CSV table of C-alpha atoms and ligand atoms in Angstrom, one decimal:
chain,number,residue,atom,x,y,z
A,420,MET,CA,11.1,88.8,39.3
A,421,PHE,CA,8.2,91.0,37.8
A,422,TYR,CA,5.2,89.3,39.6
A,423,GLU,CA,6.7,89.3,43.1
A,424,ASN,CA,7.9,93.0,42.5
A,425,TYR,CA,4.6,94.4,41.1
A,426,ILE,CA,2.6,92.6,44.1
A,427,ALA,CA,5.1,94.2,46.5
A,428,GLU,CA,4.8,97.7,44.9
A,429,ASN,CA,0.7,97.4,45.1
A,430,LYS,CA,0.9,95.9,48.7
A,431,ALA,CA,-0.9,98.8,50.5
A,432,TRP,CA,-3.8,98.7,48.2
A,433,ILE,CA,-4.2,94.6,48.3
A,434,ASP,CA,-3.8,94.9,52.3
A,435,GLU,CA,-6.6,97.4,52.1
A,436,MET,CA,-8.9,95.6,50.1
A,437,VAL,CA,-8.5,92.3,52.0
A,438,ALA,CA,-9.2,94.1,55.2
A,439,LYS,CA,-12.4,95.9,53.6
A,440,LEU,CA,-13.6,92.6,52.3
A,441,ASP,CA,-13.2,90.9,55.9
A,442,LYS,CA,-14.9,93.8,57.6
A,443,LYS,CA,-18.0,93.8,55.4
A,444,LEU,CA,-18.3,90.1,55.0
A,445,SER,CA,-17.8,89.1,58.3
A,446,ARG,CA,-20.9,90.8,59.4
A,447,VAL,CA,-22.7,89.9,56.1
A,448,ALA,CA,-21.9,86.1,56.7
A,449,VAL,CA,-23.8,86.0,60.0
A,450,GLU,CA,-26.6,88.1,58.7
A,451,SER,CA,-27.2,86.1,55.4
A,452,ARG,CA,-26.4,82.9,56.8
A,453,ASP,CA,-30.0,81.3,55.7
A,454,LYS,CA,-30.1,83.0,52.5
A,455,LEU,CA,-28.9,82.1,49.0
A,456,PRO,CA,-28.3,85.6,47.6
A,457,TYR,CA,-28.3,86.3,44.0
A,458,THR,CA,-28.9,90.3,44.0
A,459,THR,CA,-30.1,93.0,46.7
A,460,ASP,CA,-33.2,94.8,47.1
A,461,ALA,CA,-33.1,98.7,46.4
A,462,ASN,CA,-31.5,99.1,49.9
A,463,GLY,CA,-28.8,97.1,48.9
A,464,LYS,CA,-29.7,94.0,51.2
A,465,HIS,CA,-29.3,90.5,50.1
A,466,ASP,CA,-32.4,88.6,48.3
A,467,ASN,CA,-33.0,85.0,48.8
A,468,CYS,CA,-33.3,82.6,46.0
A,469,LEU,CA,-35.2,80.3,48.4
A,470,ASP,CA,-38.1,82.9,48.9
A,471,PRO,CA,-40.9,81.9,46.7
A,472,ALA,CA,-41.7,85.6,46.3
A,473,THR,CA,-38.8,86.1,43.9
A,474,GLY,CA,-40.0,83.6,41.7
A,475,LYS,CA,-36.8,81.5,42.2
A,476,ASN,CA,-35.7,78.4,44.2
A,477,VAL,CA,-33.0,76.6,45.1
A,478,THR,CA,-32.0,75.4,41.7
A,479,TRP,CA,-30.9,78.9,40.6
A,480,TRP,CA,-27.5,78.3,38.7
A,481,THR,CA,-25.7,81.2,41.0
A,482,ASN,CA,-26.5,79.3,44.2
A,483,GLY,CA,-23.0,78.3,45.0
A,484,PHE,CA,-21.4,81.5,44.9
A,485,TRP,CA,-22.3,82.7,48.3
A,486,GLY,CA,-21.0,79.6,50.1
A,487,GLY,CA,-18.0,79.6,47.6
A,488,LEU,CA,-17.2,83.1,48.9
A,489,MET,CA,-17.4,82.0,52.1
A,490,TRP,CA,-14.7,79.2,51.9
A,491,LEU,CA,-12.5,81.7,50.0
A,492,MET,CA,-12.8,83.9,53.2
A,493,TYR,CA,-12.5,81.4,55.6
A,494,GLU,CA,-9.5,80.1,54.0
A,495,LYS,CA,-7.9,83.4,54.2
A,496,THR,CA,-8.7,84.4,57.6
A,497,GLY,CA,-9.6,80.9,59.7
A,498,ASN,CA,-12.9,82.8,61.0
A,499,GLU,CA,-15.4,80.0,61.9
A,500,GLU,CA,-18.4,82.1,61.1
A,501,TYR,CA,-17.5,82.1,57.5
A,502,LYS,CA,-17.2,78.4,57.5
A,503,LYS,CA,-20.7,78.0,59.2
A,504,THR,CA,-22.2,80.0,56.5
A,505,ALA,CA,-20.6,78.0,54.0
A,506,GLU,CA,-21.8,74.6,55.6
A,507,ARG,CA,-25.4,76.0,55.8
A,508,SER,CA,-25.2,76.9,52.0
A,509,GLU,CA,-24.0,73.3,51.0
A,510,GLU,CA,-26.8,71.9,53.4
A,511,LEU,CA,-29.4,74.5,51.4
A,512,LEU,CA,-28.2,73.2,48.1
A,513,ASP,CA,-29.2,69.4,49.1
A,514,GLY,CA,-32.8,70.6,47.6
A,515,TYR,CA,-30.9,71.1,44.3
A,516,LEU,CA,-29.1,67.8,44.4
A,517,ALA,CA,-32.5,65.9,45.4
A,518,ASN,CA,-34.2,66.9,42.0
A,519,PHE,CA,-31.8,65.2,39.4
A,520,GLN,CA,-33.9,66.9,36.5
A,521,SER,CA,-32.7,70.4,37.7
A,522,LEU,CA,-29.0,69.5,37.1
A,523,ASP,CA,-27.5,70.9,34.2
A,524,HIS,CA,-24.1,72.2,33.0
A,525,ASP,CA,-24.0,74.5,35.8
A,526,SER,CA,-22.9,71.9,38.4
A,527,GLY,CA,-19.5,73.3,38.9
A,528,PHE,CA,-20.8,76.6,39.8
A,529,MET,CA,-23.4,75.0,42.3
A,530,GLU,CA,-21.0,72.7,44.0
A,531,HIS,CA,-17.5,72.5,42.8
A,532,ILE,CA,-16.7,75.9,44.5
A,533,LEU,CA,-19.1,74.9,47.6
A,534,ALA,CA,-19.0,71.2,48.4
A,535,GLY,CA,-15.8,70.8,46.2
A,536,ALA,CA,-14.1,73.4,48.3
A,537,ASN,CA,-15.1,72.2,51.7
A,538,TYR,CA,-13.9,68.6,50.7
A,539,ARG,CA,-10.6,70.3,49.7
A,540,LEU,CA,-10.4,72.5,52.6
A,541,THR,CA,-11.7,70.1,55.3
A,542,GLY,CA,-11.7,66.7,54.0
A,543,ASN,CA,-15.4,66.3,54.5
A,544,GLU,CA,-16.5,62.8,52.9
A,545,LYS,CA,-20.4,64.2,52.4
A,546,SER,CA,-18.9,67.0,50.6
A,547,LYS,CA,-16.8,64.9,48.4
A,548,ASN,CA,-19.9,62.7,47.8
A,549,ARG,CA,-22.0,65.6,46.8
A,550,ASN,CA,-19.3,66.9,44.2
A,551,LEU,CA,-18.7,63.3,42.7
A,552,TYR,CA,-22.5,62.9,42.2
A,553,CYS,CA,-22.3,66.5,40.1
A,554,ALA,CA,-19.3,65.5,38.2
A,555,ALA,CA,-20.9,62.2,37.0
A,556,ALA,CA,-24.1,64.0,36.2
A,557,LEU,CA,-22.0,66.8,34.3
A,558,ALA,CA,-20.1,63.9,32.3
A,559,SER,CA,-23.4,62.2,31.6
A,560,ARG,CA,-24.3,65.3,29.4
A,561,TYR,CA,-21.3,64.5,26.9
A,562,ASN,CA,-22.7,63.9,23.4
A,563,LEU,CA,-20.6,61.1,22.0
A,564,SER,CA,-20.9,61.6,18.4
A,565,GLY,CA,-21.3,65.2,18.5
A,566,GLY,CA,-18.1,65.9,20.9
A,567,PHE,CA,-19.7,68.4,23.4
A,568,ILE,CA,-21.3,68.6,26.8
A,569,ARG,CA,-25.0,69.7,26.2
A,570,ALA,CA,-25.9,73.1,27.9
A,571,TRP,CA,-29.3,73.6,29.6
A,572,ASN,CA,-32.2,70.7,29.5
A,573,TRP,CA,-34.2,72.0,26.3
A,574,GLU,CA,-32.6,71.8,23.1
A,575,ALA,CA,-30.2,68.9,23.2
A,576,GLY,CA,-27.4,70.5,20.7
A,577,LEU,CA,-26.7,73.5,22.5
A,578,THR,CA,-23.4,74.6,24.1
A,579,ILE,CA,-22.2,77.8,25.5
A,580,ILE,CA,-18.9,79.3,26.6
A,581,ASP,CA,-20.0,79.4,30.1
A,582,THR,CA,-19.4,75.5,30.6
A,583,MET,CA,-15.6,76.0,30.5
A,584,MET,CA,-15.9,77.1,34.1
A,585,ASN,CA,-17.6,73.8,34.9
A,586,LEU,CA,-14.9,71.6,33.4
A,587,PRO,CA,-12.6,71.8,36.4
A,588,GLN,CA,-15.3,69.7,38.5
A,589,LEU,CA,-14.4,66.9,35.9
A,590,TYR,CA,-10.6,67.3,36.1
A,591,TRP,CA,-11.1,67.2,39.8
A,592,ALA,CA,-13.2,64.0,39.7
A,593,SER,CA,-10.8,62.3,37.6
A,594,SER,CA,-7.8,62.9,39.8
A,595,ILE,CA,-9.5,61.7,43.0
A,596,THR,CA,-11.3,58.8,41.5
A,597,GLY,CA,-8.4,57.7,39.1
A,598,ASP,CA,-10.6,57.2,36.3
A,599,THR,CA,-9.7,59.3,33.4
A,600,ARG,CA,-13.1,59.5,31.6
A,601,PHE,CA,-13.6,62.7,33.4
A,602,LYS,CA,-10.8,64.5,32.1
A,603,LYS,CA,-11.1,63.1,28.7
A,604,ILE,CA,-14.8,64.5,28.5
A,605,ALA,CA,-13.7,67.8,29.7
A,606,MET,CA,-10.7,67.8,27.2
A,607,ALA,CA,-13.2,67.0,24.3
A,608,HIS,CA,-15.4,69.9,25.2
A,609,ALA,CA,-12.6,72.3,25.8
A,610,ASP,CA,-11.3,71.2,22.4
A,611,MET,CA,-14.7,71.8,20.6
A,612,ALA,CA,-15.1,75.2,22.3
A,613,MET,CA,-11.6,76.3,21.2
A,614,VAL,CA,-12.7,76.1,17.4
A,615,GLU,CA,-16.5,76.9,17.9
A,616,HIS,CA,-16.6,79.5,20.5
A,617,ILE,CA,-13.5,81.7,20.0
A,618,ARG,CA,-13.3,83.5,16.9
A,619,PRO,CA,-9.9,84.2,14.8
A,620,ASP,CA,-10.1,87.8,16.4
A,621,GLY,CA,-10.2,86.5,20.1
A,622,SER,CA,-13.9,87.4,20.3
A,623,VAL,CA,-16.2,84.9,21.8
A,624,VAL,CA,-19.5,83.1,20.5
A,625,HIS,CA,-22.0,82.7,23.4
A,626,ILE,CA,-24.3,79.8,22.0
A,627,CYS,CA,-23.7,77.5,19.2
A,628,SER,CA,-26.4,75.1,18.1
A,629,HIS,CA,-24.8,71.7,16.8
A,630,ASP,CA,-26.0,68.9,14.9
A,631,ILE,CA,-26.6,66.3,17.6
A,632,GLU,CA,-25.4,63.4,15.5
A,633,ASP,CA,-22.1,64.5,14.0
A,634,GLY,CA,-21.8,67.8,16.1
A,635,HIS,CA,-21.1,70.3,13.4
A,636,VAL,CA,-22.3,73.9,14.3
A,637,ILE,CA,-25.6,74.9,12.4
A,638,GLU,CA,-25.8,78.4,13.9
A,639,THR,CA,-24.6,80.6,16.4
A,640,ARG,CA,-27.1,82.8,18.7
A,641,GLN,CA,-27.4,85.9,20.5
A,642,GLY,CA,-27.6,84.7,24.1
A,643,GLN,CA,-27.0,87.3,26.8
A,644,GLY,CA,-25.3,89.6,24.4
A,645,TYR,CA,-26.4,92.5,22.2
A,646,ALA,CA,-26.9,90.5,19.0
A,647,VAL,CA,-25.8,87.3,16.9
A,648,GLY,CA,-22.1,88.2,16.1
A,649,SER,CA,-21.5,90.3,19.0
A,650,THR,CA,-19.4,89.9,22.0
A,651,TRP,CA,-20.8,89.3,25.4
A,652,SER,CA,-18.5,90.6,27.7
A,653,ARG,CA,-19.2,87.9,30.5
A,654,GLY,CA,-18.8,85.2,28.1
A,655,ALA,CA,-15.3,86.5,27.1
A,656,SER,CA,-14.5,86.4,30.6
A,657,TRP,CA,-15.6,82.7,31.2
A,658,ALA,CA,-13.4,82.0,28.3
A,659,VAL,CA,-10.3,83.9,29.5
A,660,TYR,CA,-10.6,82.2,32.8
A,661,GLY,CA,-12.2,78.9,31.7
A,662,PHE,CA,-9.4,78.2,29.5
A,663,VAL,CA,-6.6,79.0,31.6
A,664,LEU,CA,-7.9,76.7,34.3
A,665,SER,CA,-8.2,73.8,31.6
A,666,TYR,CA,-4.5,74.5,30.9
A,667,LEU,CA,-3.7,74.5,34.6
A,668,HIS,CA,-5.7,71.1,35.1
A,669,THR,CA,-4.2,69.5,31.9
A,670,GLY,CA,-1.0,71.3,30.9
A,671,LYS,CA,-2.3,71.4,27.0
A,672,GLN,CA,-0.4,74.5,25.7
A,673,GLU,CA,-3.4,75.3,23.1
A,674,TYR,CA,-5.7,75.8,26.1
A,675,LEU,CA,-3.3,78.6,27.5
A,676,GLU,CA,-3.1,80.1,24.0
A,677,ALA,CA,-7.0,80.2,23.7
A,678,SER,CA,-6.9,81.9,27.0
A,679,LYS,CA,-4.4,84.6,25.9
A,680,LYS,CA,-6.4,85.1,22.6
A,681,ALA,CA,-9.5,85.9,24.4
A,682,ALA,CA,-7.7,87.9,26.9
A,683,HIS,CA,-6.3,90.0,24.5
A,684,TYR,CA,-9.5,91.0,23.1
A,685,PHE,CA,-10.9,91.4,26.3
A,686,ILE,CA,-7.8,93.7,27.5
A,687,THR,CA,-8.5,96.0,24.1
A,688,GLY,CA,-12.0,96.5,24.7
A,689,CYS,CA,-11.7,97.2,28.3
A,690,ALA,CA,-8.6,99.7,28.1
A,691,THR,CA,-10.6,101.8,25.3
A,692,ASN,CA,-13.3,101.9,28.0
A,693,GLY,CA,-11.4,103.6,31.0
A,694,TRP,CA,-10.9,100.1,32.1
A,695,LEU,CA,-14.6,99.4,33.1
A,696,PRO,CA,-16.1,96.5,31.1
A,697,PRO,CA,-19.1,97.2,28.9
A,698,VAL,CA,-21.5,94.5,28.9
A,699,ASP,CA,-20.8,93.8,25.0
A,700,PHE,CA,-17.6,94.9,23.1
A,701,ARG,CA,-19.6,95.0,20.1
A,702,ALA,CA,-22.7,97.2,20.8
A,703,PRO,CA,-23.9,100.7,20.5
A,704,GLU,CA,-22.2,103.2,22.7
A,705,GLU,CA,-25.7,104.2,23.7
A,706,PRO,CA,-26.9,103.3,26.1
A,707,VAL,CA,-23.9,103.0,28.0
A,708,CYS,CA,-24.1,99.7,29.9
A,709,TYR,CA,-21.3,98.1,32.0
A,710,ASP,CA,-21.2,94.5,33.6
A,711,SER,CA,-18.7,94.5,36.5
A,712,THR,CA,-18.9,90.5,37.1
A,713,ALA,CA,-17.1,90.1,33.6
A,714,GLY,CA,-14.1,92.4,35.0
A,715,ALA,CA,-13.9,90.6,38.0
A,716,ILE,CA,-14.0,87.0,36.3
A,717,THR,CA,-11.4,88.2,33.7
A,718,ALA,CA,-9.0,89.5,36.4
A,719,CYS,CA,-9.0,86.2,37.9
A,720,GLY,CA,-7.8,84.7,34.5
A,721,LEU,CA,-5.3,87.2,33.8
A,722,ILE,CA,-3.8,86.6,37.3
A,723,GLU,CA,-3.6,82.9,36.6
A,724,LEU,CA,-1.8,83.8,33.1
A,725,ALA,CA,0.8,86.0,34.8
A,726,LYS,CA,1.6,83.4,37.0
A,727,VAL,CA,2.2,80.7,34.6
A,728,LEU,CA,3.5,82.9,31.8
A,729,PRO,CA,7.4,83.5,31.2
A,730,GLU,CA,8.9,86.3,32.8
A,731,TYR,CA,8.7,89.1,29.7
A,732,GLU,CA,4.8,88.0,29.2
A,733,LYS,CA,3.6,88.5,32.7
A,734,PRO,CA,3.4,92.2,32.9
A,735,MET,CA,0.8,92.9,30.3
A,736,TYR,CA,-1.8,90.6,32.0
A,737,LEU,CA,-0.8,91.4,35.7
A,738,LYS,CA,-1.2,95.2,34.9
A,739,ALA,CA,-4.5,94.9,33.1
A,740,ALA,CA,-5.8,92.8,36.0
A,741,PHE,CA,-4.9,95.5,38.7
A,742,GLU,CA,-6.4,98.4,36.0
A,743,ILE,CA,-9.5,96.6,35.8
A,744,LEU,CA,-9.9,95.9,39.5
A,745,LYS,CA,-8.9,99.2,40.7
A,746,ALA,CA,-11.1,101.0,38.1
A,747,MET,CA,-14.0,98.9,39.2
A,748,GLU,CA,-13.2,99.7,43.1
A,749,LYS,CA,-13.3,103.3,42.6
A,750,GLU,CA,-16.2,103.4,40.6
A,751,PHE,CA,-18.4,100.6,41.5
A,752,CYS,CA,-17.5,99.1,44.9
A,753,ASN,CA,-19.8,99.9,47.9
A,754,TRP,CA,-18.0,99.4,51.4
A,755,GLU,CA,-20.9,100.9,53.2
A,756,ASP,CA,-21.9,99.2,56.7
A,757,SER,CA,-25.6,99.2,55.8
A,758,THR,CA,-25.4,97.2,52.7
A,759,ASP,CA,-24.8,93.7,52.0
A,760,TYR,CA,-23.2,93.8,48.5
A,761,ILE,CA,-19.6,94.9,47.6
A,762,LEU,CA,-19.5,95.2,43.7
A,763,GLY,CA,-22.2,96.9,41.9
A,764,MET,CA,-23.0,97.6,38.3
A,765,GLY,CA,-23.3,93.9,37.4
A,766,THR,CA,-25.6,93.3,34.6
A,767,GLU,CA,-27.3,89.9,34.0
A,768,ALA,CA,-27.9,90.2,30.0
A,769,TYR,CA,-27.9,93.0,27.5
A,770,GLY,CA,-31.0,95.0,28.2
A,771,ARG,CA,-32.0,92.7,31.4
A,772,LYS,CA,-31.5,93.4,34.9
A,773,VAL,CA,-28.9,96.1,34.1
A,774,HIS,CA,-26.4,97.6,36.7
A,775,VAL,CA,-27.5,95.5,39.8
A,776,PRO,CA,-25.1,94.0,42.4
A,777,ILE,CA,-24.8,90.2,41.5
A,778,ILE,CA,-23.4,87.7,43.9
A,779,TYR,CA,-20.9,86.1,41.6
A,780,GLY,CA,-19.4,89.6,41.0
A,781,ASP,CA,-18.4,89.7,44.7
A,782,TYR,CA,-17.3,86.2,44.5
A,783,PHE,CA,-14.9,87.0,41.6
A,784,PHE,CA,-13.7,90.2,42.9
A,785,ALA,CA,-12.7,88.6,46.4
A,786,GLU,CA,-11.1,85.8,44.5
A,787,ALA,CA,-8.9,88.2,42.6
A,788,ILE,CA,-8.0,90.0,45.6
A,789,LEU,CA,-7.1,86.9,47.4
A,790,LYS,CA,-4.9,85.5,44.7
A,791,LEU,CA,-3.2,89.0,44.7
A,792,ALA,CA,-2.8,88.7,48.7
A,793,GLY,CA,-1.0,85.4,48.1
A,794,SER,CA,-3.7,82.7,48.6
A,795,GLU,CA,-2.5,79.4,47.3
A,796,PHE,CA,-6.1,77.9,47.4
A,797,ASN,CA,-7.8,77.8,43.6
A,798,PRO,CA,-11.4,76.8,44.4
A,799,TRP,CA,-11.9,75.7,40.4
B,1251,LIG,N1,-23.7,81.5,33.2
B,1251,LIG,C1,-24.8,82.5,33.0
B,1251,LIG,C2,-24.2,83.7,32.9
B,1251,LIG,O1,-23.2,84.1,33.0
B,1251,LIG,O2,-24.9,84.4,33.1
């Protein structure tokens, strides 16, 4: 029983991480209750995407992560302060739902881990309604003749690897309504992404531009990585975790293989870099640039792979998850009482907002630790 034994060997570290997460987040949960944080100021205090001074508003794609993190911590600890902050986030995000034109491929990031988590944990009917509304909007983005879910709201033919993480909202909608159209749309998109977004060597394409009539790929684009043809590490992490999630929801073996393939590329690129994820696996060595968020997201995917793969396949994935998490904890985490964030050194895009705390870095770091601590609740 490799998985259970390895977890037992690392129990002291896992327990220490859970205790540190709870100590810090139980304070910040109260102090940042009315915020929708994205990053922090120079003193490490949360910003607020509702603040007009930041130029951002409630529709920013990461606004579900703070409340989502609160649900993860509530599920683990039962502390009502986490629940109150998660509920407040959900209320604030009604400003996003009120503006239909602001909905896009990111509705799972926005609501599935927030309202969707609320419904799954508490049975709240209003939350179920919010998540169903988003699922319907997401399904409506499906291009019938092209066979893909459209990204963003400008050009109609763009797809991005990130969308893999929003498909669980569609799988969930099918399971609770009994209407299989949601699942079929999600699987059609995942089938497309396996072919067009995963290269034969396991590296990942961030953006494809498709012909909107027949779906063929006209060109690939740079997106948030270094260049066209490079490998943006967060895009790779969306593939590792996104495909294993599609496997968990559908049982389709090809999705498991796609997740493994992307994982192999990610693990190699990380292992040859001291287990700290660079922002792009195909970029010049200088300037040195990391993206901790990619490591945290991938760790979640690797843990899920280790859980479902046969006994002798498990070690590589679980050990790699621990290597990444431990290296990042040592080099990038901030456990001080005076700051609001935990995982530093996130990077929004190659050359843009480099080495800053990003809210979903904290979210996925906590999700990974809680998985290792035995949490059965999968928010996706
Ligand atoms: N989904 C956008 C990003 O990963 O930055």
